[in-house]
Amino acid sequence: MKPTILKEMLERRPFQPFEVRMTNGDVHQVRYPNYAFVLRTMLFIGDPDADAVAFCALDQIASVNIPQAA
């Protein structure tokens, strides 16, 4: 995954929450743009509601999806 794609998704206004699917099957929700940080090779996702953080290597991201409203 290119970091520019993730940065564009985080900067989109209005912000649309999205999910990051990893090659190992893990799925991480990006619900707050101010709690995600993109580096050259890593994506950090904070979840203040769960008091948790996920460290995602960009080369291990299988896909990024915007969930459809039900």
Short mmCIF file of N, CA and C in Angstrom, two decimals:
data_model
loop_
_atom_site.label_atom_id
_atom_site.label_comp_id
_atom_site.label_asym_id
_atom_site.label_seq_id
_atom_site.Cartn_x
_atom_site.Cartn_y
_atom_site.Cartn_z
N MET A 1 0.85 -1.18 0.00
CA MET A 1 0.00 0.00 0.00
C MET A 1 0.89 1.24 0.00
N LYS A 2 0.56 2.18 -0.85
CA LYS A 2 1.32 3.43 -0.90
C LYS A 2 0.84 4.37 0.20
N PRO A 3 1.78 5.02 0.89
CA PRO A 3 1.36 5.92 1.96
C PRO A 3 0.51 7.09 1.46
N THR A 4 0.71 7.51 0.22
CA THR A 4 -0.07 8.64 -0.30
C THR A 4 -1.56 8.33 -0.36
N ILE A 5 -1.91 7.09 -0.65
CA ILE A 5 -3.33 6.71 -0.70
C ILE A 5 -3.96 6.84 0.68
N LEU A 6 -3.26 6.35 1.69
CA LEU A 6 -3.78 6.44 3.06
C LEU A 6 -3.87 7.89 3.52
N LYS A 7 -2.87 8.69 3.19
CA LYS A 7 -2.90 10.11 3.57
C LYS A 7 -4.09 10.82 2.93
N GLU A 8 -4.36 10.51 1.66
CA GLU A 8 -5.51 11.12 0.99
C GLU A 8 -6.81 10.72 1.66
N MET A 9 -6.92 9.46 2.07
CA MET A 9 -8.15 9.01 2.74
C MET A 9 -8.32 9.71 4.09
N LEU A 10 -7.24 9.93 4.80
CA LEU A 10 -7.31 10.60 6.10
C LEU A 10 -7.62 12.09 5.97
N GLU A 11 -7.22 12.70 4.85
CA GLU A 11 -7.43 14.14 4.64
C GLU A 11 -8.75 14.46 3.96
N ARG A 12 -9.45 13.45 3.49
CA ARG A 12 -10.72 13.65 2.77
C ARG A 12 -11.74 14.33 3.69
N ARG A 13 -12.43 15.34 3.17
CA ARG A 13 -13.46 16.05 3.93
C ARG A 13 -14.75 16.02 3.14
N PRO A 14 -15.84 15.61 3.70
CA PRO A 14 -15.90 15.09 5.05
C PRO A 14 -15.20 13.74 5.14
N PHE A 15 -14.64 13.48 6.31
CA PHE A 15 -13.93 12.23 6.53
C PHE A 15 -14.89 11.06 6.49
N GLN A 16 -14.48 9.99 5.82
CA GLN A 16 -15.25 8.75 5.78
C GLN A 16 -14.45 7.67 6.50
N PRO A 17 -14.99 7.11 7.58
CA PRO A 17 -14.27 6.02 8.25
C PRO A 17 -14.00 4.89 7.27
N PHE A 18 -12.89 4.19 7.47
CA PHE A 18 -12.55 3.07 6.60
C PHE A 18 -11.89 1.97 7.41
N GLU A 19 -11.77 0.81 6.77
CA GLU A 19 -11.13 -0.31 7.44
C GLU A 19 -9.93 -0.78 6.64
N VAL A 20 -8.94 -1.23 7.37
CA VAL A 20 -7.69 -1.71 6.78
C VAL A 20 -7.64 -3.21 7.00
N ARG A 21 -7.56 -3.97 5.93
CA ARG A 21 -7.45 -5.44 6.02
C ARG A 21 -6.00 -5.83 5.79
N MET A 22 -5.48 -6.61 6.72
CA MET A 22 -4.09 -7.04 6.66
C MET A 22 -4.00 -8.40 5.98
N THR A 23 -2.81 -8.74 5.50
CA THR A 23 -2.61 -10.01 4.82
C THR A 23 -2.85 -11.21 5.74
N ASN A 24 -2.73 -11.02 7.05
CA ASN A 24 -2.96 -12.13 7.99
C ASN A 24 -4.43 -12.26 8.37
N GLY A 25 -5.30 -11.41 7.80
CA GLY A 25 -6.73 -11.48 8.07
C GLY A 25 -7.24 -10.49 9.10
N ASP A 26 -6.35 -9.84 9.83
CA ASP A 26 -6.78 -8.83 10.80
C ASP A 26 -7.44 -7.65 10.09
N VAL A 27 -8.42 -7.06 10.74
CA VAL A 27 -9.10 -5.88 10.20
C VAL A 27 -9.06 -4.80 11.27
N HIS A 28 -8.62 -3.60 10.88
CA HIS A 28 -8.53 -2.47 11.79
C HIS A 28 -9.41 -1.33 11.28
N GLN A 29 -10.20 -0.76 12.16
CA GLN A 29 -11.10 0.34 11.82
C GLN A 29 -10.39 1.67 12.03
N VAL A 30 -10.48 2.53 11.03
CA VAL A 30 -9.98 3.91 11.16
C VAL A 30 -11.23 4.78 11.25
N ARG A 31 -11.59 5.13 12.48
CA ARG A 31 -12.82 5.88 12.71
C ARG A 31 -12.59 7.36 12.95
N TYR A 32 -11.35 7.71 13.32
CA TYR A 32 -11.03 9.10 13.65
C TYR A 32 -9.75 9.50 12.92
N PRO A 33 -9.81 10.48 12.03
CA PRO A 33 -8.61 10.85 11.27
C PRO A 33 -7.49 11.40 12.14
N ASN A 34 -7.81 12.00 13.27
CA ASN A 34 -6.78 12.56 14.13
C ASN A 34 -6.05 11.51 14.95
N TYR A 35 -6.53 10.27 14.89
CA TYR A 35 -5.91 9.18 15.64
C TYR A 35 -5.21 8.17 14.72
N ALA A 36 -4.93 8.57 13.49
CA ALA A 36 -4.18 7.73 12.55
C ALA A 36 -3.00 8.53 12.04
N PHE A 37 -1.89 7.84 11.85
CA PHE A 37 -0.65 8.50 11.46
C PHE A 37 0.07 7.63 10.44
N VAL A 38 0.42 8.21 9.29
CA VAL A 38 1.06 7.47 8.22
C VAL A 38 2.53 7.87 8.12
N LEU A 39 3.38 6.87 8.14
CA LEU A 39 4.81 7.08 7.89
C LEU A 39 5.15 6.45 6.54
N ARG A 40 6.42 6.40 6.23
CA ARG A 40 6.84 5.86 4.94
C ARG A 40 6.52 4.37 4.82
N THR A 41 6.65 3.61 5.91
CA THR A 41 6.43 2.16 5.86
C THR A 41 5.42 1.65 6.87
N MET A 42 4.83 2.54 7.68
CA MET A 42 3.92 2.12 8.75
C MET A 42 2.67 3.00 8.81
N LEU A 43 1.59 2.40 9.29
CA LEU A 43 0.36 3.10 9.60
C LEU A 43 0.04 2.80 11.06
N PHE A 44 -0.15 3.83 11.84
CA PHE A 44 -0.53 3.69 13.24
C PHE A 44 -1.99 4.10 13.36
N ILE A 45 -2.81 3.25 13.98
CA ILE A 45 -4.24 3.52 14.13
C ILE A 45 -4.58 3.50 15.61
N GLY A 46 -5.03 4.62 16.12
CA GLY A 46 -5.45 4.70 17.51
C GLY A 46 -6.96 4.58 17.62
N ASP A 47 -7.41 3.91 18.67
CA ASP A 47 -8.84 3.80 18.96
C ASP A 47 -9.06 4.29 20.38
N PRO A 48 -9.45 5.56 20.55
CA PRO A 48 -9.62 6.10 21.89
C PRO A 48 -10.76 5.43 22.66
N ASP A 49 -11.73 4.87 21.97
CA ASP A 49 -12.84 4.21 22.64
C ASP A 49 -12.40 2.91 23.31
N ALA A 50 -11.46 2.19 22.68
CA ALA A 50 -10.96 0.93 23.22
C ALA A 50 -9.63 1.10 23.93
N ASP A 51 -9.07 2.32 23.90
CA ASP A 51 -7.77 2.60 24.48
C ASP A 51 -6.72 1.64 23.92
N ALA A 52 -6.70 1.56 22.57
CA ALA A 52 -5.81 0.62 21.89
C ALA A 52 -5.15 1.29 20.69
N VAL A 53 -4.06 0.69 20.23
CA VAL A 53 -3.37 1.18 19.04
C VAL A 53 -2.94 -0.03 18.21
N ALA A 54 -3.02 0.12 16.88
CA ALA A 54 -2.58 -0.93 15.96
C ALA A 54 -1.42 -0.38 15.14
N PHE A 55 -0.41 -1.18 14.97
CA PHE A 55 0.75 -0.85 14.17
C PHE A 55 0.69 -1.71 12.91
N CYS A 56 0.56 -1.07 11.74
CA CYS A 56 0.36 -1.80 10.49
C CYS A 56 1.49 -1.49 9.52
N ALA A 57 2.23 -2.51 9.13
CA ALA A 57 3.24 -2.33 8.09
C ALA A 57 2.53 -2.16 6.75
N LEU A 58 2.90 -1.13 6.01
CA LEU A 58 2.21 -0.86 4.74
C LEU A 58 2.32 -2.02 3.76
N ASP A 59 3.43 -2.74 3.78
CA ASP A 59 3.57 -3.86 2.85
C ASP A 59 2.76 -5.09 3.26
N GLN A 60 2.10 -5.02 4.41
CA GLN A 60 1.24 -6.10 4.88
C GLN A 60 -0.25 -5.76 4.79
N ILE A 61 -0.57 -4.58 4.23
CA ILE A 61 -1.97 -4.20 4.04
C ILE A 61 -2.47 -4.82 2.74
N ALA A 62 -3.51 -5.64 2.86
CA ALA A 62 -4.06 -6.31 1.69
C ALA A 62 -5.06 -5.41 0.96
N SER A 63 -5.87 -4.66 1.73
CA SER A 63 -6.85 -3.77 1.11
C SER A 63 -7.33 -2.72 2.10
N VAL A 64 -7.92 -1.67 1.54
CA VAL A 64 -8.53 -0.61 2.33
C VAL A 64 -9.93 -0.42 1.77
N ASN A 65 -10.92 -0.49 2.65
CA ASN A 65 -12.31 -0.44 2.22
C ASN A 65 -13.09 0.58 3.01
N ILE A 66 -14.03 1.24 2.33
CA ILE A 66 -14.98 2.12 3.00
C ILE A 66 -16.27 1.31 3.14
N PRO A 67 -16.67 0.96 4.38
CA PRO A 67 -17.88 0.18 4.57
C PRO A 67 -19.10 0.92 4.01
N GLN A 68 -19.97 0.17 3.40
CA GLN A 68 -21.21 0.75 2.85
C GLN A 68 -22.24 0.87 3.96
N ALA A 69 -22.99 1.96 3.93
CA ALA A 69 -24.06 2.16 4.92
C ALA A 69 -25.14 1.12 4.70
N ALA A 70 -25.69 0.63 5.79
CA ALA A 70 -26.73 -0.41 5.69
C ALA A 70 -28.08 0.18 5.42
#
